[in-house]
């Protein structure tokens, strides 16, 4: 019916209540923005609360018809497994608490923006690799430098992009080796590990010197796709670590991802 007639189907409904007193419209807008960003992270593409209404004494006082940004339906990979769903309540609590600080809220919005854009599955991977690198750079600076002070001063900026990723992986308890399922990524010449392969591909895309253009011509589309998946995997794990998530997730690095057997425990969980 939807294909034939067009339109939309609202597939979920919810209610927001305040423990004491009434909730104001402006207060609800911030909470809805927070929750919409959260479920976009779960979903792997941009979604939002729509058509919210304020109700008092069973009477509708206001309705919000704002055209919030929602991506057209397209199947994309999501780290969040369909079953089980244990740990999502705690994940939401961590997310909403972090959102209360303006700087941290801006970080979450930016990091999830780059993640969703790179995960959008809209076309060729070159542009998405650049977006994913932007997300990794943001996470490195916020998590390792601003929050944990692992490096101070010029040293934080002067290290190479691949070493930034290696530091991030060390913090996540993730190996820098090539994932076994990413067989094409190992074919990138003169690389020592997976972060190095990703950064070399990214540099070949961004920098326009003749030698870089020639190197890019030798890199297959499958290799570039694997580089993108690698960076998205790093971003997903980083955000889950930041949000103190200790449950299971869909690992895009797994060989059995197409067989829906890719559910793993996050690497830092006991």
PDB file of C-alpha atoms in Angstrom:
ATOM      1  CA  UNK A   1       0.000   0.000   0.000  1.00  0.00           C
ATOM      2  CA  UNK A   2       2.824   2.396   0.859  1.00  0.00           C
ATOM      3  CA  UNK A   3       4.599   1.647  -2.431  1.00  0.00           C
ATOM      4  CA  UNK A   4       1.385   2.167  -4.380  1.00  0.00           C
ATOM      5  CA  UNK A   5       0.057   5.269  -2.661  1.00  0.00           C
ATOM      6  CA  UNK A   6       3.154   6.902  -1.171  1.00  0.00           C
ATOM      7  CA  UNK A   7       3.290   8.653   2.183  1.00  0.00           C
ATOM      8  CA  UNK A   8       4.792   7.554   5.459  1.00  0.00           C
ATOM      9  CA  UNK A   9       4.219   5.025   8.216  1.00  0.00           C
ATOM     10  CA  UNK A  10       5.013   5.970  11.816  1.00  0.00           C
ATOM     11  CA  UNK A  11       6.458   2.777  13.264  1.00  0.00           C
ATOM     12  CA  UNK A  12       6.971   3.760  16.861  1.00  0.00           C
ATOM     13  CA  UNK A  13       5.312   5.828  19.572  1.00  0.00           C
ATOM     14  CA  UNK A  14       6.439   6.968  23.002  1.00  0.00           C
ATOM     15  CA  UNK A  15       5.577   9.175  25.945  1.00  0.00           C
ATOM     16  CA  UNK A  16       7.727  11.621  27.896  1.00  0.00           C
ATOM     17  CA  UNK A  17       6.744  12.462  31.471  1.00  0.00           C
ATOM     18  CA  UNK A  18       8.377  14.576  34.147  1.00  0.00           C
ATOM     19  CA  UNK A  19       8.707  13.089  37.621  1.00  0.00           C
ATOM     20  CA  UNK A  20       7.505  16.325  39.232  1.00  0.00           C
ATOM     21  CA  UNK A  21       5.495  19.104  37.628  1.00  0.00           C
ATOM     22  CA  UNK A  22       4.839  19.778  33.948  1.00  0.00           C
ATOM     23  CA  UNK A  23       7.372  19.590  31.154  1.00  0.00           C
ATOM     24  CA  UNK A  24       7.738  22.736  29.056  1.00  0.00           C
ATOM     25  CA  UNK A  25       7.969  22.833  25.266  1.00  0.00           C
ATOM     26  CA  UNK A  26      11.554  24.181  25.189  1.00  0.00           C
ATOM     27  CA  UNK A  27      12.616  21.556  27.714  1.00  0.00           C
ATOM     28  CA  UNK A  28      11.096  18.787  25.612  1.00  0.00           C
ATOM     29  CA  UNK A  29      12.856  20.048  22.454  1.00  0.00           C
ATOM     30  CA  UNK A  30      16.309  19.522  23.981  1.00  0.00           C
ATOM     31  CA  UNK A  31      15.367  16.067  25.259  1.00  0.00           C
ATOM     32  CA  UNK A  32      13.922  15.069  21.898  1.00  0.00           C
ATOM     33  CA  UNK A  33      17.042  16.304  20.108  1.00  0.00           C
ATOM     34  CA  UNK A  34      19.162  14.227  22.470  1.00  0.00           C
ATOM     35  CA  UNK A  35      17.020  11.119  22.006  1.00  0.00           C
ATOM     36  CA  UNK A  36      16.845  11.536  18.222  1.00  0.00           C
ATOM     37  CA  UNK A  37      20.654  11.694  18.058  1.00  0.00           C
ATOM     38  CA  UNK A  38      20.845   8.611  20.265  1.00  0.00           C
ATOM     39  CA  UNK A  39      18.497   6.488  18.150  1.00  0.00           C
ATOM     40  CA  UNK A  40      20.291   7.670  15.008  1.00  0.00           C
ATOM     41  CA  UNK A  41      23.473   6.173  16.461  1.00  0.00           C
ATOM     42  CA  UNK A  42      21.617   2.909  17.142  1.00  0.00           C
ATOM     43  CA  UNK A  43      20.053   2.945  13.684  1.00  0.00           C
ATOM     44  CA  UNK A  44      23.167   3.732  11.655  1.00  0.00           C
ATOM     45  CA  UNK A  45      21.282   6.397   9.691  1.00  0.00           C
ATOM     46  CA  UNK A  46      19.584   9.644  10.629  1.00  0.00           C
ATOM     47  CA  UNK A  47      16.168   9.377  12.250  1.00  0.00           C
ATOM     48  CA  UNK A  48      14.124  11.600  14.550  1.00  0.00           C
ATOM     49  CA  UNK A  49      11.127  11.983  16.796  1.00  0.00           C
ATOM     50  CA  UNK A  50       8.277  13.383  14.673  1.00  0.00           C
ATOM     51  CA  UNK A  51       4.857  14.955  15.325  1.00  0.00           C
ATOM     52  CA  UNK A  52       5.338  15.364  19.063  1.00  0.00           C
ATOM     53  CA  UNK A  53       2.400  16.760  21.030  1.00  0.00           C
ATOM     54  CA  UNK A  54       2.009  18.387  24.412  1.00  0.00           C
ATOM     55  CA  UNK A  55      -0.950  17.044  26.370  1.00  0.00           C
ATOM     56  CA  UNK A  56      -2.504  18.513  29.524  1.00  0.00           C
ATOM     57  CA  UNK A  57      -5.639  17.085  31.165  1.00  0.00           C
ATOM     58  CA  UNK A  58      -6.093  14.829  28.113  1.00  0.00           C
ATOM     59  CA  UNK A  59      -6.206  17.864  25.834  1.00  0.00           C
ATOM     60  CA  UNK A  60      -3.590  18.467  23.090  1.00  0.00           C
ATOM     61  CA  UNK A  61      -2.035  21.877  23.846  1.00  0.00           C
ATOM     62  CA  UNK A  62       0.531  21.974  21.036  1.00  0.00           C
ATOM     63  CA  UNK A  63       1.810  19.891  18.106  1.00  0.00           C
ATOM     64  CA  UNK A  64       5.285  20.164  16.618  1.00  0.00           C
ATOM     65  CA  UNK A  65       5.236  19.781  12.819  1.00  0.00           C
ATOM     66  CA  UNK A  66       8.896  20.723  12.330  1.00  0.00           C
ATOM     67  CA  UNK A  67      10.491  18.879   9.404  1.00  0.00           C
ATOM     68  CA  UNK A  68      13.355  17.336  11.360  1.00  0.00           C
ATOM     69  CA  UNK A  69      16.004  15.645   9.231  1.00  0.00           C
ATOM     70  CA  UNK A  70      15.300  11.965   8.584  1.00  0.00           C
ATOM     71  CA  UNK A  71      17.188   9.884   6.019  1.00  0.00           C
ATOM     72  CA  UNK A  72      15.255   8.094   3.318  1.00  0.00           C
ATOM     73  CA  UNK A  73      14.913   4.418   4.084  1.00  0.00           C
ATOM     74  CA  UNK A  74      17.950   2.416   3.032  1.00  0.00           C
ATOM     75  CA  UNK A  75      19.474  -0.671   4.564  1.00  0.00           C
ATOM     76  CA  UNK A  76      22.763   0.231   6.225  1.00  0.00           C
ATOM     77  CA  UNK A  77      24.915  -1.646   8.682  1.00  0.00           C
ATOM     78  CA  UNK A  78      24.203  -0.985  12.352  1.00  0.00           C
ATOM     79  CA  UNK A  79      26.377  -2.015  15.277  1.00  0.00           C
ATOM     80  CA  UNK A  80      23.223  -2.504  17.386  1.00  0.00           C
ATOM     81  CA  UNK A  81      21.974  -6.119  17.303  1.00  0.00           C
ATOM     82  CA  UNK A  82      18.255  -6.825  16.932  1.00  0.00           C
ATOM     83  CA  UNK A  83      18.502  -9.277  19.807  1.00  0.00           C
ATOM     84  CA  UNK A  84      19.423  -9.164  22.623  1.00  0.00           C
ATOM     85  CA  UNK A  85      18.839  -5.576  23.726  1.00  0.00           C
ATOM     86  CA  UNK A  86      20.395  -5.753  27.193  1.00  0.00           C
ATOM     87  CA  UNK A  87      22.473  -2.697  27.994  1.00  0.00           C
ATOM     88  CA  UNK A  88      20.559  -0.140  25.908  1.00  0.00           C
ATOM     89  CA  UNK A  89      18.970   1.497  28.954  1.00  0.00           C
ATOM     90  CA  UNK A  90      22.399   1.992  30.512  1.00  0.00           C
ATOM     91  CA  UNK A  91      23.729   3.209  27.167  1.00  0.00           C
ATOM     92  CA  UNK A  92      20.955   5.819  27.003  1.00  0.00           C
ATOM     93  CA  UNK A  93      21.684   6.944  30.566  1.00  0.00           C
ATOM     94  CA  UNK A  94      25.365   7.484  29.739  1.00  0.00           C
ATOM     95  CA  UNK A  95      24.450   9.285  26.515  1.00  0.00           C
ATOM     96  CA  UNK A  96      21.930  11.637  28.146  1.00  0.00           C
ATOM     97  CA  UNK A  97      24.289  12.430  31.030  1.00  0.00           C
ATOM     98  CA  UNK A  98      27.076  13.330  28.612  1.00  0.00           C
ATOM     99  CA  UNK A  99      24.604  15.472  26.643  1.00  0.00           C
ATOM    100  CA  UNK A 100      24.021  17.728  29.676  1.00  0.00           C
ATOM    101  CA  UNK A 101      27.421  19.380  29.148  1.00  0.00           C
ATOM    102  CA  UNK A 102      27.333  21.743  26.148  1.00  0.00           C
ATOM    103  CA  UNK A 103      30.840  20.875  24.888  1.00  0.00           C
ATOM    104  CA  UNK A 104      30.247  17.142  25.264  1.00  0.00           C
ATOM    105  CA  UNK A 105      26.866  17.443  23.571  1.00  0.00           C
ATOM    106  CA  UNK A 106      28.500  19.173  20.608  1.00  0.00           C
ATOM    107  CA  UNK A 107      31.086  16.390  20.440  1.00  0.00           C
ATOM    108  CA  UNK A 108      28.391  13.693  20.367  1.00  0.00           C
ATOM    109  CA  UNK A 109      26.462  15.494  17.648  1.00  0.00           C
ATOM    110  CA  UNK A 110      29.573  15.985  15.488  1.00  0.00           C
ATOM    111  CA  UNK A 111      30.962  12.469  15.960  1.00  0.00           C
ATOM    112  CA  UNK A 112      27.615  10.824  15.185  1.00  0.00           C
ATOM    113  CA  UNK A 113      27.129  13.151  12.203  1.00  0.00           C
ATOM    114  CA  UNK A 114      30.409  12.025  10.609  1.00  0.00           C
ATOM    115  CA  UNK A 115      29.660   8.403  11.477  1.00  0.00           C
ATOM    116  CA  UNK A 116      26.194   8.471   9.895  1.00  0.00           C
ATOM    117  CA  UNK A 117      27.401  10.295   6.787  1.00  0.00           C
ATOM    118  CA  UNK A 118      30.254   7.817   6.281  1.00  0.00           C
ATOM    119  CA  UNK A 119      27.859   4.904   6.877  1.00  0.00           C
ATOM    120  CA  UNK A 120      25.194   6.164   4.481  1.00  0.00           C
ATOM    121  CA  UNK A 121      25.975   3.682   1.696  1.00  0.00           C
ATOM    122  CA  UNK A 122      25.115   6.252  -0.975  1.00  0.00           C
ATOM    123  CA  UNK A 123      27.846   5.664  -3.539  1.00  0.00           C
ATOM    124  CA  UNK A 124      31.601   5.451  -3.979  1.00  0.00           C
ATOM    125  CA  UNK A 125      33.679   5.052  -0.786  1.00  0.00           C
ATOM    126  CA  UNK A 126      36.316   7.756  -1.408  1.00  0.00           C
ATOM    127  CA  UNK A 127      34.327  10.626   0.112  1.00  0.00           C
ATOM    128  CA  UNK A 128      33.109   8.471   2.983  1.00  0.00           C
ATOM    129  CA  UNK A 129      36.689   7.516   3.858  1.00  0.00           C
ATOM    130  CA  UNK A 130      37.487  11.226   4.300  1.00  0.00           C
ATOM    131  CA  UNK A 131      34.391  11.660   6.505  1.00  0.00           C
ATOM    132  CA  UNK A 132      35.366   8.653   8.608  1.00  0.00           C
ATOM    133  CA  UNK A 133      38.893  10.047   9.062  1.00  0.00           C
ATOM    134  CA  UNK A 134      37.347  13.321  10.244  1.00  0.00           C
ATOM    135  CA  UNK A 135      35.315  11.394  12.814  1.00  0.00           C
ATOM    136  CA  UNK A 136      38.357   9.473  14.044  1.00  0.00           C
ATOM    137  CA  UNK A 137      40.378  12.684  14.373  1.00  0.00           C
ATOM    138  CA  UNK A 138      37.570  14.250  16.420  1.00  0.00           C
ATOM    139  CA  UNK A 139      37.333  11.221  18.717  1.00  0.00           C
ATOM    140  CA  UNK A 140      41.110  11.116  19.181  1.00  0.00           C
ATOM    141  CA  UNK A 141      41.227  14.769  20.265  1.00  0.00           C
ATOM    142  CA  UNK A 142      38.161  14.650  22.518  1.00  0.00           C
ATOM    143  CA  UNK A 143      38.786  11.280  24.169  1.00  0.00           C
ATOM    144  CA  UNK A 144      42.553  10.922  24.393  1.00  0.00           C
ATOM    145  CA  UNK A 145      43.733  14.526  24.504  1.00  0.00           C
ATOM    146  CA  UNK A 146      40.945  16.599  26.081  1.00  0.00           C
ATOM    147  CA  UNK A 147      39.477  14.023  28.449  1.00  0.00           C
ATOM    148  CA  UNK A 148      42.392  11.719  29.339  1.00  0.00           C
ATOM    149  CA  UNK A 149      45.442  13.972  28.714  1.00  0.00           C
ATOM    150  CA  UNK A 150      47.462  11.100  27.203  1.00  0.00           C
ATOM    151  CA  UNK A 151      49.528  13.667  25.310  1.00  0.00           C
ATOM    152  CA  UNK A 152      50.044  17.337  26.169  1.00  0.00           C
ATOM    153  CA  UNK A 153      51.198  20.248  24.036  1.00  0.00           C
ATOM    154  CA  UNK A 154      52.559  19.999  20.514  1.00  0.00           C
ATOM    155  CA  UNK A 155      53.125  16.241  20.802  1.00  0.00           C
ATOM    156  CA  UNK A 156      49.355  15.737  20.607  1.00  0.00           C
ATOM    157  CA  UNK A 157      49.235  17.359  17.152  1.00  0.00           C
ATOM    158  CA  UNK A 158      52.586  16.384  15.694  1.00  0.00           C
ATOM    159  CA  UNK A 159      52.194  12.608  15.677  1.00  0.00           C
ATOM    160  CA  UNK A 160      51.077  10.963  12.442  1.00  0.00           C
ATOM    161  CA  UNK A 161      47.461  10.093  11.688  1.00  0.00           C
ATOM    162  CA  UNK A 162      48.219   6.363  11.836  1.00  0.00           C
ATOM    163  CA  UNK A 163      49.808   6.747  15.284  1.00  0.00           C
ATOM    164  CA  UNK A 164      46.737   8.645  16.479  1.00  0.00           C
ATOM    165  CA  UNK A 165      44.600   5.691  15.454  1.00  0.00           C
ATOM    166  CA  UNK A 166      47.036   3.250  17.095  1.00  0.00           C
ATOM    167  CA  UNK A 167      46.795   5.167  20.377  1.00  0.00           C
ATOM    168  CA  UNK A 168      43.022   5.077  20.121  1.00  0.00           C
ATOM    169  CA  UNK A 169      43.026   1.317  19.481  1.00  0.00           C
ATOM    170  CA  UNK A 170      45.333   0.737  22.429  1.00  0.00           C
ATOM    171  CA  UNK A 171      42.857   2.590  24.638  1.00  0.00           C
ATOM    172  CA  UNK A 172      40.052   0.375  23.270  1.00  0.00           C
ATOM    173  CA  UNK A 173      42.043  -2.840  23.702  1.00  0.00           C
ATOM    174  CA  UNK A 174      41.792  -3.500  19.944  1.00  0.00           C
ATOM    175  CA  UNK A 175      44.598  -4.989  17.853  1.00  0.00           C
ATOM    176  CA  UNK A 176      46.149  -2.962  15.037  1.00  0.00           C
ATOM    177  CA  UNK A 177      46.359  -6.128  12.897  1.00  0.00           C
ATOM    178  CA  UNK A 178      44.341  -6.440   9.702  1.00  0.00           C
ATOM    179  CA  UNK A 179      40.975  -8.056  10.495  1.00  0.00           C
ATOM    180  CA  UNK A 180      41.007 -11.565   9.015  1.00  0.00           C
ATOM    181  CA  UNK A 181      37.922 -10.855   6.921  1.00  0.00           C
ATOM    182  CA  UNK A 182      39.540  -7.813   5.259  1.00  0.00           C
ATOM    183  CA  UNK A 183      41.726  -9.771   2.874  1.00  0.00           C
ATOM    184  CA  UNK A 184      41.979  -6.998   0.281  1.00  0.00           C
ATOM    185  CA  UNK A 185      43.257  -4.404   2.766  1.00  0.00           C
ATOM    186  CA  UNK A 186      46.484  -6.366   3.220  1.00  0.00           C
ATOM    187  CA  UNK A 187      47.294  -5.817  -0.442  1.00  0.00           C
ATOM    188  CA  UNK A 188      48.094  -2.117   0.076  1.00  0.00           C
ATOM    189  CA  UNK A 189      51.839  -1.907  -0.491  1.00  0.00           C
ATOM    190  CA  UNK A 190      54.363  -0.751   2.119  1.00  0.00           C
ATOM    191  CA  UNK A 191      51.967  -0.890   5.080  1.00  0.00           C
ATOM    192  CA  UNK A 192      52.718  -2.316   8.516  1.00  0.00           C
ATOM    193  CA  UNK A 193      49.219  -2.684   9.961  1.00  0.00           C
ATOM    194  CA  UNK A 194      45.541  -1.820   9.426  1.00  0.00           C
ATOM    195  CA  UNK A 195      45.714   1.839  10.603  1.00  0.00           C
ATOM    196  CA  UNK A 196      48.641   2.423   8.260  1.00  0.00           C
ATOM    197  CA  UNK A 197      46.739   0.920   5.322  1.00  0.00           C
ATOM    198  CA  UNK A 198      43.679   3.087   6.035  1.00  0.00           C
ATOM    199  CA  UNK A 199      45.721   6.297   6.341  1.00  0.00           C
ATOM    200  CA  UNK A 200      47.666   5.575   3.158  1.00  0.00           C
ATOM    201  CA  UNK A 201      44.425   5.109   1.230  1.00  0.00           C
ATOM    202  CA  UNK A 202      42.998   8.277   2.755  1.00  0.00           C
ATOM    203  CA  UNK A 203      46.160  10.230   1.860  1.00  0.00           C
ATOM    204  CA  UNK A 204      46.073   8.918  -1.693  1.00  0.00           C
ATOM    205  CA  UNK A 205      42.519  10.272  -2.000  1.00  0.00           C
ATOM    206  CA  UNK A 206      43.111  13.657  -0.354  1.00  0.00           C
ATOM    207  CA  UNK A 207      46.551  14.633  -1.674  1.00  0.00           C
ATOM    208  CA  UNK A 208      46.816  15.273  -5.382  1.00  0.00           C
ATOM    209  CA  UNK A 209      50.512  14.715  -6.115  1.00  0.00           C
ATOM    210  CA  UNK A 210      51.156  12.513  -9.145  1.00  0.00           C
ATOM    211  CA  UNK A 211      52.661   9.715  -7.054  1.00  0.00           C
ATOM    212  CA  UNK A 212      49.546   9.636  -4.842  1.00  0.00           C
ATOM    213  CA  UNK A 213      47.231   9.601  -7.857  1.00  0.00           C
ATOM    214  CA  UNK A 214      49.133   6.676  -9.349  1.00  0.00           C
ATOM    215  CA  UNK A 215      48.953   4.799  -6.044  1.00  0.00           C
ATOM    216  CA  UNK A 216      45.199   5.392  -5.854  1.00  0.00           C
ATOM    217  CA  UNK A 217      44.792   3.890  -9.342  1.00  0.00           C
ATOM    218  CA  UNK A 218      46.274   0.614  -8.075  1.00  0.00           C
ATOM    219  CA  UNK A 219      43.864   0.329  -5.125  1.00  0.00           C
ATOM    220  CA  UNK A 220      40.776  -1.714  -5.935  1.00  0.00           C
ATOM    221  CA  UNK A 221      37.231  -0.690  -5.037  1.00  0.00           C
ATOM    222  CA  UNK A 222      37.017  -3.692  -2.698  1.00  0.00           C
ATOM    223  CA  UNK A 223      40.109  -2.480  -0.857  1.00  0.00           C
ATOM    224  CA  UNK A 224      38.669   1.009  -0.471  1.00  0.00           C
ATOM    225  CA  UNK A 225      35.397  -0.477   0.777  1.00  0.00           C
ATOM    226  CA  UNK A 226      37.280  -2.474   3.418  1.00  0.00           C
ATOM    227  CA  UNK A 227      39.195   0.642   4.477  1.00  0.00           C
ATOM    228  CA  UNK A 228      35.902   2.439   5.036  1.00  0.00           C
ATOM    229  CA  UNK A 229      34.476  -0.471   7.032  1.00  0.00           C
ATOM    230  CA  UNK A 230      37.627  -0.548   9.154  1.00  0.00           C
ATOM    231  CA  UNK A 231      37.319   3.140  10.056  1.00  0.00           C
ATOM    232  CA  UNK A 232      33.581   2.813  10.799  1.00  0.00           C
ATOM    233  CA  UNK A 233      34.342  -0.144  13.068  1.00  0.00           C
ATOM    234  CA  UNK A 234      36.893   1.964  14.949  1.00  0.00           C
ATOM    235  CA  UNK A 235      34.353   4.794  15.318  1.00  0.00           C
ATOM    236  CA  UNK A 236      31.616   2.473  16.588  1.00  0.00           C
ATOM    237  CA  UNK A 237      33.890   0.936  19.212  1.00  0.00           C
ATOM    238  CA  UNK A 238      35.174   4.351  20.280  1.00  0.00           C
ATOM    239  CA  UNK A 239      31.684   5.754  20.833  1.00  0.00           C
ATOM    240  CA  UNK A 240      30.587   2.610  22.687  1.00  0.00           C
ATOM    241  CA  UNK A 241      33.652   2.892  24.926  1.00  0.00           C
ATOM    242  CA  UNK A 242      32.932   6.576  25.597  1.00  0.00           C
ATOM    243  CA  UNK A 243      29.350   5.638  26.539  1.00  0.00           C
ATOM    244  CA  UNK A 244      30.601   2.895  28.921  1.00  0.00           C
ATOM    245  CA  UNK A 245      28.843   0.135  27.014  1.00  0.00           C
ATOM    246  CA  UNK A 246      29.853  -3.382  28.074  1.00  0.00           C
ATOM    247  CA  UNK A 247      27.440  -5.510  26.061  1.00  0.00           C
ATOM    248  CA  UNK A 248      27.424  -7.210  22.668  1.00  0.00           C
ATOM    249  CA  UNK A 249      27.486  -5.560  19.254  1.00  0.00           C
ATOM    250  CA  UNK A 250      27.453  -6.410  15.545  1.00  0.00           C
ATOM    251  CA  UNK A 251      31.093  -6.384  14.471  1.00  0.00           C
ATOM    252  CA  UNK A 252      31.582  -5.332  10.870  1.00  0.00           C
ATOM    253  CA  UNK A 253      35.049  -6.894  11.068  1.00  0.00           C
ATOM    254  CA  UNK A 254      33.587 -10.405  11.388  1.00  0.00           C
ATOM    255  CA  UNK A 255      33.793 -12.971   8.566  1.00  0.00           C
ATOM    256  CA  UNK A 256      30.239 -14.079   9.308  1.00  0.00           C
ATOM    257  CA  UNK A 257      28.637 -10.674   9.056  1.00  0.00           C
ATOM    258  CA  UNK A 258      26.350 -11.765   6.201  1.00  0.00           C
ATOM    259  CA  UNK A 259      25.206 -14.819   8.178  1.00  0.00           C
ATOM    260  CA  UNK A 260      24.100 -12.655  11.124  1.00  0.00           C
ATOM    261  CA  UNK A 261      26.662 -14.387  13.332  1.00  0.00           C
ATOM    262  CA  UNK A 262      28.803 -11.315  13.850  1.00  0.00           C
ATOM    263  CA  UNK A 263      27.637 -10.535  17.397  1.00  0.00           C
ATOM    264  CA  UNK A 264      30.610 -10.122  19.723  1.00  0.00           C
ATOM    265  CA  UNK A 265      31.331  -8.747  23.168  1.00  0.00           C
ATOM    266  CA  UNK A 266      33.033  -5.347  23.155  1.00  0.00           C
ATOM    267  CA  UNK A 267      36.806  -5.894  23.547  1.00  0.00           C
ATOM    268  CA  UNK A 268      37.208  -4.013  26.838  1.00  0.00           C
ATOM    269  CA  UNK A 269      34.394  -5.879  28.655  1.00  0.00           C
ATOM    270  CA  UNK A 270      35.350  -8.365  31.357  1.00  0.00           C
TER     271      UNK A 270
END
